[in-house]
mmCIF file of C-alpha atoms in Angstrom:
data_model
loop_
_atom_site.group_PDB
_atom_site.id
_atom_site.type_symbol
_atom_site.label_atom_id
_atom_site.label_comp_id
_atom_site.label_asym_id
_atom_site.label_seq_id
_atom_site.Cartn_x
_atom_site.Cartn_y
_atom_site.Cartn_z
ATOM 1 C CA MET A 986 0.011 -0.003 0.009
ATOM 2 C CA THR A 987 2.855 2.434 0.727
ATOM 3 C CA ASP A 988 4.141 2.001 -2.871
ATOM 4 C CA LEU A 989 0.736 2.853 -4.249
ATOM 5 C CA ILE A 990 0.517 5.977 -2.076
ATOM 6 C CA PHE A 991 4.069 7.041 -3.056
ATOM 7 C CA HIS A 992 3.193 6.576 -6.740
ATOM 8 C CA SER A 993 0.046 8.708 -6.234
ATOM 9 C CA LEU A 994 1.893 11.526 -4.466
ATOM 10 C CA HIS A 995 4.587 11.495 -7.172
ATOM 11 C CA ASN A 996 1.863 11.831 -9.838
ATOM 12 C CA ASP A 997 0.192 14.673 -7.877
ATOM 13 C CA LEU A 998 3.515 16.571 -7.668
ATOM 14 C CA LYS A 999 4.203 16.086 -11.379
ATOM 15 C CA THR A 1000 0.673 17.281 -12.221
ATOM 16 C CA ALA A 1001 1.184 20.349 -10.009
ATOM 17 C CA THR A 1002 4.048 21.502 -12.241
ATOM 18 C CA LYS A 1003 1.680 21.722 -15.215
ATOM 19 C CA GLN A 1004 -1.682 22.619 -13.633
ATOM 20 C CA ASN A 1005 -2.024 26.085 -12.108
ATOM 21 C CA GLY A 1006 -4.949 25.169 -9.844
ATOM 22 C CA HIS A 1007 -3.385 22.067 -8.396
ATOM 23 C CA PRO A 1008 -3.159 22.289 -4.543
ATOM 24 C CA PHE A 1009 0.530 21.275 -4.585
ATOM 25 C CA ARG A 1010 1.475 24.002 -7.143
ATOM 26 C CA TYR A 1011 2.187 26.514 -4.316
ATOM 27 C CA PHE A 1012 3.993 25.261 -1.212
ATOM 28 C CA THR A 1013 5.860 26.607 1.789
ATOM 29 C CA LEU A 1014 9.662 26.566 1.743
ATOM 30 C CA ALA A 1015 11.532 26.938 5.054
ATOM 31 C CA THR A 1016 15.188 27.963 5.338
ATOM 32 C CA ASN A 1017 17.261 29.015 8.343
ATOM 33 C CA ASP A 1018 19.277 32.224 8.610
ATOM 34 C CA SER A 1019 22.790 32.465 10.155
ATOM 35 C CA GLN A 1020 21.242 32.692 13.640
ATOM 36 C CA ASN A 1021 19.252 29.503 12.924
ATOM 37 C CA ILE A 1022 15.966 31.408 12.819
ATOM 38 C CA PRO A 1023 13.525 29.743 10.418
ATOM 39 C CA HIS A 1024 12.071 31.766 7.523
ATOM 40 C CA LEU A 1025 9.006 30.616 5.609
ATOM 41 C CA ARG A 1026 7.760 31.697 2.220
ATOM 42 C CA THR A 1027 5.431 30.432 -0.469
ATOM 43 C CA VAL A 1028 7.088 29.371 -3.697
ATOM 44 C CA VAL A 1029 5.862 27.769 -6.943
ATOM 45 C CA LEU A 1030 6.675 24.220 -7.945
ATOM 46 C CA ARG A 1031 8.054 24.701 -11.448
ATOM 47 C CA ASP A 1032 9.346 21.243 -12.278
ATOM 48 C CA LEU A 1033 9.887 17.754 -10.871
ATOM 49 C CA ASP A 1034 12.395 15.376 -12.399
ATOM 50 C CA ALA A 1035 12.407 11.571 -12.568
ATOM 51 C CA ASP A 1036 14.510 11.441 -9.391
ATOM 52 C CA LEU A 1037 11.893 13.515 -7.493
ATOM 53 C CA ASN A 1038 13.990 16.692 -7.370
ATOM 54 C CA PHE A 1039 11.836 19.782 -7.020
ATOM 55 C CA TYR A 1040 12.651 22.989 -8.974
ATOM 56 C CA VAL A 1041 11.655 26.488 -8.045
ATOM 57 C CA TYR A 1042 12.626 29.897 -9.525
ATOM 58 C CA THR A 1043 13.920 32.857 -7.604
ATOM 59 C CA ASP A 1044 15.963 36.070 -7.704
ATOM 60 C CA LYS A 1045 19.604 35.160 -6.925
ATOM 61 C CA ARG A 1046 19.751 38.206 -4.590
ATOM 62 C CA SER A 1047 16.933 36.907 -2.363
ATOM 63 C CA GLU A 1048 17.538 36.057 1.277
ATOM 64 C CA LYS A 1049 16.616 32.410 0.688
ATOM 65 C CA ILE A 1050 19.695 32.121 -1.510
ATOM 66 C CA ASN A 1051 21.888 33.478 1.276
ATOM 67 C CA HIS A 1052 20.283 31.065 3.734
ATOM 68 C CA ILE A 1053 20.846 28.120 1.417
ATOM 69 C CA LYS A 1054 24.476 29.050 0.779
ATOM 70 C CA LYS A 1055 25.059 28.780 4.557
ATOM 71 C CA ASN A 1056 22.781 25.823 5.236
ATOM 72 C CA LYS A 1057 21.484 23.621 2.413
ATOM 73 C CA LYS A 1058 18.905 21.852 4.669
ATOM 74 C CA VAL A 1059 15.367 23.019 3.914
ATOM 75 C CA SER A 1060 11.824 21.931 4.653
ATOM 76 C CA LEU A 1061 8.830 21.957 2.314
ATOM 77 C CA LEU A 1062 5.142 21.802 3.223
ATOM 78 C CA PHE A 1063 2.398 20.936 0.743
ATOM 79 C CA LEU A 1064 -1.325 20.927 1.619
ATOM 80 C CA ASP A 1065 -4.333 19.694 -0.248
ATOM 81 C CA GLN A 1066 -7.235 21.057 1.812
ATOM 82 C CA ASN A 1067 -9.905 19.238 -0.182
ATOM 83 C CA ARG A 1068 -8.432 15.723 0.195
ATOM 84 C CA LEU A 1069 -6.916 16.558 3.624
ATOM 85 C CA ILE A 1070 -3.433 15.464 2.500
ATOM 86 C CA GLN A 1071 -0.248 17.029 3.823
ATOM 87 C CA LEU A 1072 3.271 16.352 2.588
ATOM 88 C CA SER A 1073 6.115 17.445 4.819
ATOM 89 C CA VAL A 1074 9.512 17.156 3.129
ATOM 90 C CA VAL A 1075 13.073 17.353 4.495
ATOM 91 C CA ALA A 1076 15.449 18.206 1.707
ATOM 92 C CA SER A 1077 18.735 19.674 0.571
ATOM 93 C CA ALA A 1078 18.706 22.707 -1.743
ATOM 94 C CA GLN A 1079 21.221 24.071 -4.145
ATOM 95 C CA MET A 1080 21.284 26.984 -6.561
ATOM 96 C CA ILE A 1081 21.649 26.012 -10.167
ATOM 97 C CA THR A 1082 24.700 27.840 -11.506
ATOM 98 C CA ASP A 1083 25.188 26.297 -14.933
ATOM 99 C CA PRO A 1084 24.718 29.196 -17.391
ATOM 100 C CA TYR A 1085 23.433 26.905 -20.109
ATOM 101 C CA THR A 1086 20.694 25.483 -17.878
ATOM 102 C CA ILE A 1087 19.727 28.949 -16.528
ATOM 103 C CA ASN A 1088 19.548 30.365 -20.068
ATOM 104 C CA ARG A 1089 17.414 27.391 -21.256
ATOM 105 C CA ILE A 1090 14.945 27.934 -18.402
ATOM 106 C CA TRP A 1091 14.971 31.719 -18.844
ATOM 107 C CA LYS A 1092 13.933 31.373 -22.474
ATOM 108 C CA GLN A 1093 10.873 29.352 -21.390
ATOM 109 C CA ILE A 1094 9.610 31.922 -18.946
ATOM 110 C CA PRO A 1095 6.743 34.130 -20.252
ATOM 111 C CA ASP A 1096 7.872 37.723 -20.916
ATOM 112 C CA ARG A 1097 5.320 39.093 -18.412
ATOM 113 C CA SER A 1098 6.981 36.980 -15.658
ATOM 114 C CA LYS A 1099 10.591 37.873 -16.589
ATOM 115 C CA GLN A 1100 10.117 41.334 -15.172
ATOM 116 C CA ASP A 1101 10.082 39.842 -11.671
ATOM 117 C CA TYR A 1102 13.771 39.035 -11.991
ATOM 118 C CA THR A 1103 14.923 42.338 -13.514
ATOM 119 C CA THR A 1104 14.397 44.845 -10.687
ATOM 120 C CA GLN A 1105 17.278 47.157 -9.947
ATOM 121 C CA GLN A 1106 16.418 46.830 -6.231
ATOM 122 C CA ALA A 1107 17.028 43.449 -4.600
ATOM 123 C CA PRO A 1108 14.104 41.598 -3.044
ATOM 124 C CA GLY A 1109 13.513 42.961 0.445
ATOM 125 C CA ASP A 1110 15.053 46.386 -0.252
ATOM 126 C CA THR A 1111 13.150 49.335 1.278
ATOM 127 C CA LEU A 1112 10.938 51.450 -1.028
ATOM 128 C CA THR A 1113 9.239 54.732 -0.266
ATOM 129 C CA ASN A 1114 6.472 53.874 -2.725
ATOM 130 C CA PRO A 1115 5.531 50.507 -4.329
ATOM 131 C CA ASP A 1116 5.526 52.245 -7.710
ATOM 132 C CA ASP A 1117 9.240 53.138 -7.312
ATOM 133 C CA VAL A 1118 10.567 49.783 -8.530
ATOM 134 C CA ASP A 1119 13.099 50.268 -11.335
ATOM 135 C CA TYR A 1120 13.542 47.619 -13.996
ATOM 136 C CA LEU A 1121 16.708 46.843 -15.915
ATOM 137 C CA GLU A 1122 16.948 46.306 -19.625
ATOM 138 C CA GLY A 1123 18.925 43.296 -20.858
ATOM 139 C CA LYS A 1124 19.964 42.127 -17.379
ATOM 140 C CA HIS A 1125 18.294 39.717 -14.975
ATOM 141 C CA PHE A 1126 18.933 38.096 -11.590
ATOM 142 C CA PHE A 1127 17.069 34.900 -12.335
ATOM 143 C CA THR A 1128 18.161 31.558 -10.927
ATOM 144 C CA ALA A 1129 16.572 28.265 -10.100
ATOM 145 C CA LEU A 1130 16.828 26.015 -7.085
ATOM 146 C CA LYS A 1131 17.115 22.247 -7.198
ATOM 147 C CA ILE A 1132 15.660 20.745 -4.030
ATOM 148 C CA THR A 1133 16.493 17.108 -3.349
ATOM 149 C CA PRO A 1134 14.232 15.384 -0.858
ATOM 150 C CA ILE A 1135 15.701 13.123 1.798
ATOM 151 C CA GLN A 1136 12.483 12.282 3.608
ATOM 152 C CA ILE A 1137 8.812 12.771 2.775
ATOM 153 C CA GLU A 1138 6.081 12.394 5.355
ATOM 154 C CA TYR A 1139 2.608 11.766 4.011
ATOM 155 C CA LEU A 1140 -0.457 12.452 6.207
ATOM 156 C CA ARG A 1141 -4.020 11.811 5.104
ATOM 157 C CA LEU A 1142 -6.776 12.708 7.493
ATOM 158 C CA LYS A 1143 -9.674 10.296 6.981
ATOM 159 C CA ARG A 1144 -12.013 8.163 9.007
ATOM 160 C CA PRO A 1145 -11.983 5.707 10.528
ATOM 161 C CA ASN A 1146 -8.169 5.866 10.525
ATOM 162 C CA HIS A 1147 -5.793 8.605 9.510
ATOM 163 C CA ILE A 1148 -2.868 7.438 7.399
ATOM 164 C CA ARG A 1149 0.670 8.609 8.066
ATOM 165 C CA ILE A 1150 3.687 7.269 6.197
ATOM 166 C CA GLN A 1151 7.309 8.231 6.389
ATOM 167 C CA PHE A 1152 9.178 7.718 3.101
ATOM 168 C CA GLN A 1153 13.002 7.539 3.169
ATOM 169 C CA SER A 1154 15.258 7.762 0.183
ATOM 170 C CA SER A 1155 18.088 5.284 -0.173
ATOM 171 C CA ASN A 1156 20.034 5.344 -3.448
ATOM 172 C CA LYS A 1157 17.074 6.990 -5.188
ATOM 173 C CA ASN A 1158 14.727 4.240 -4.002
ATOM 174 C CA TRP A 1159 11.948 5.259 -1.686
ATOM 175 C CA LYS A 1160 10.749 3.028 1.125
ATOM 176 C CA GLY A 1161 7.641 3.835 3.087
ATOM 177 C CA THR A 1162 6.868 2.972 6.705
ATOM 178 C CA PHE A 1163 3.511 3.482 8.382
ATOM 179 C CA ILE A 1164 3.780 5.630 11.502
ATOM 180 C CA THR A 1165 1.259 6.661 14.152
ATOM 181 C CA PRO A 1166 -0.701 9.734 12.945
#
């Protein structure tokens, strides 16, 4: 049964990369700063590869990049409110630095979305007015993150019994163990 559930969650995550309304499309990413204070933010699941690596896009000047450079350990939280399914993921994140890969992804981003990565001011900089954002021509700060899961915890709230499974990765093979909800 754990294999069937893992296959289902893998399919859900893959679908979320293509379907804007999917409940796993937006998820919470947690990083820790240099004082080990957790920081949470909502990000968009852009891609999922065959090895179950998650991909998100960001501005390379964002604080999450600084956090990840100091501590690659991250947590992800997905929630499907309709089916009452929660996925809690422990993972390792890294910034994609290969110029060819970044350029290939950049070309696929719609023009209206590219503007988000071309601001003169870095994310989090102070503004006196929200209309004072300056955009650069011909330059961007786009990058992508590759997030490699180490452990995935699945929780499904249902009656008569909730289902909770801890999946562990070993050599790219995932093994699930039922745990007490």
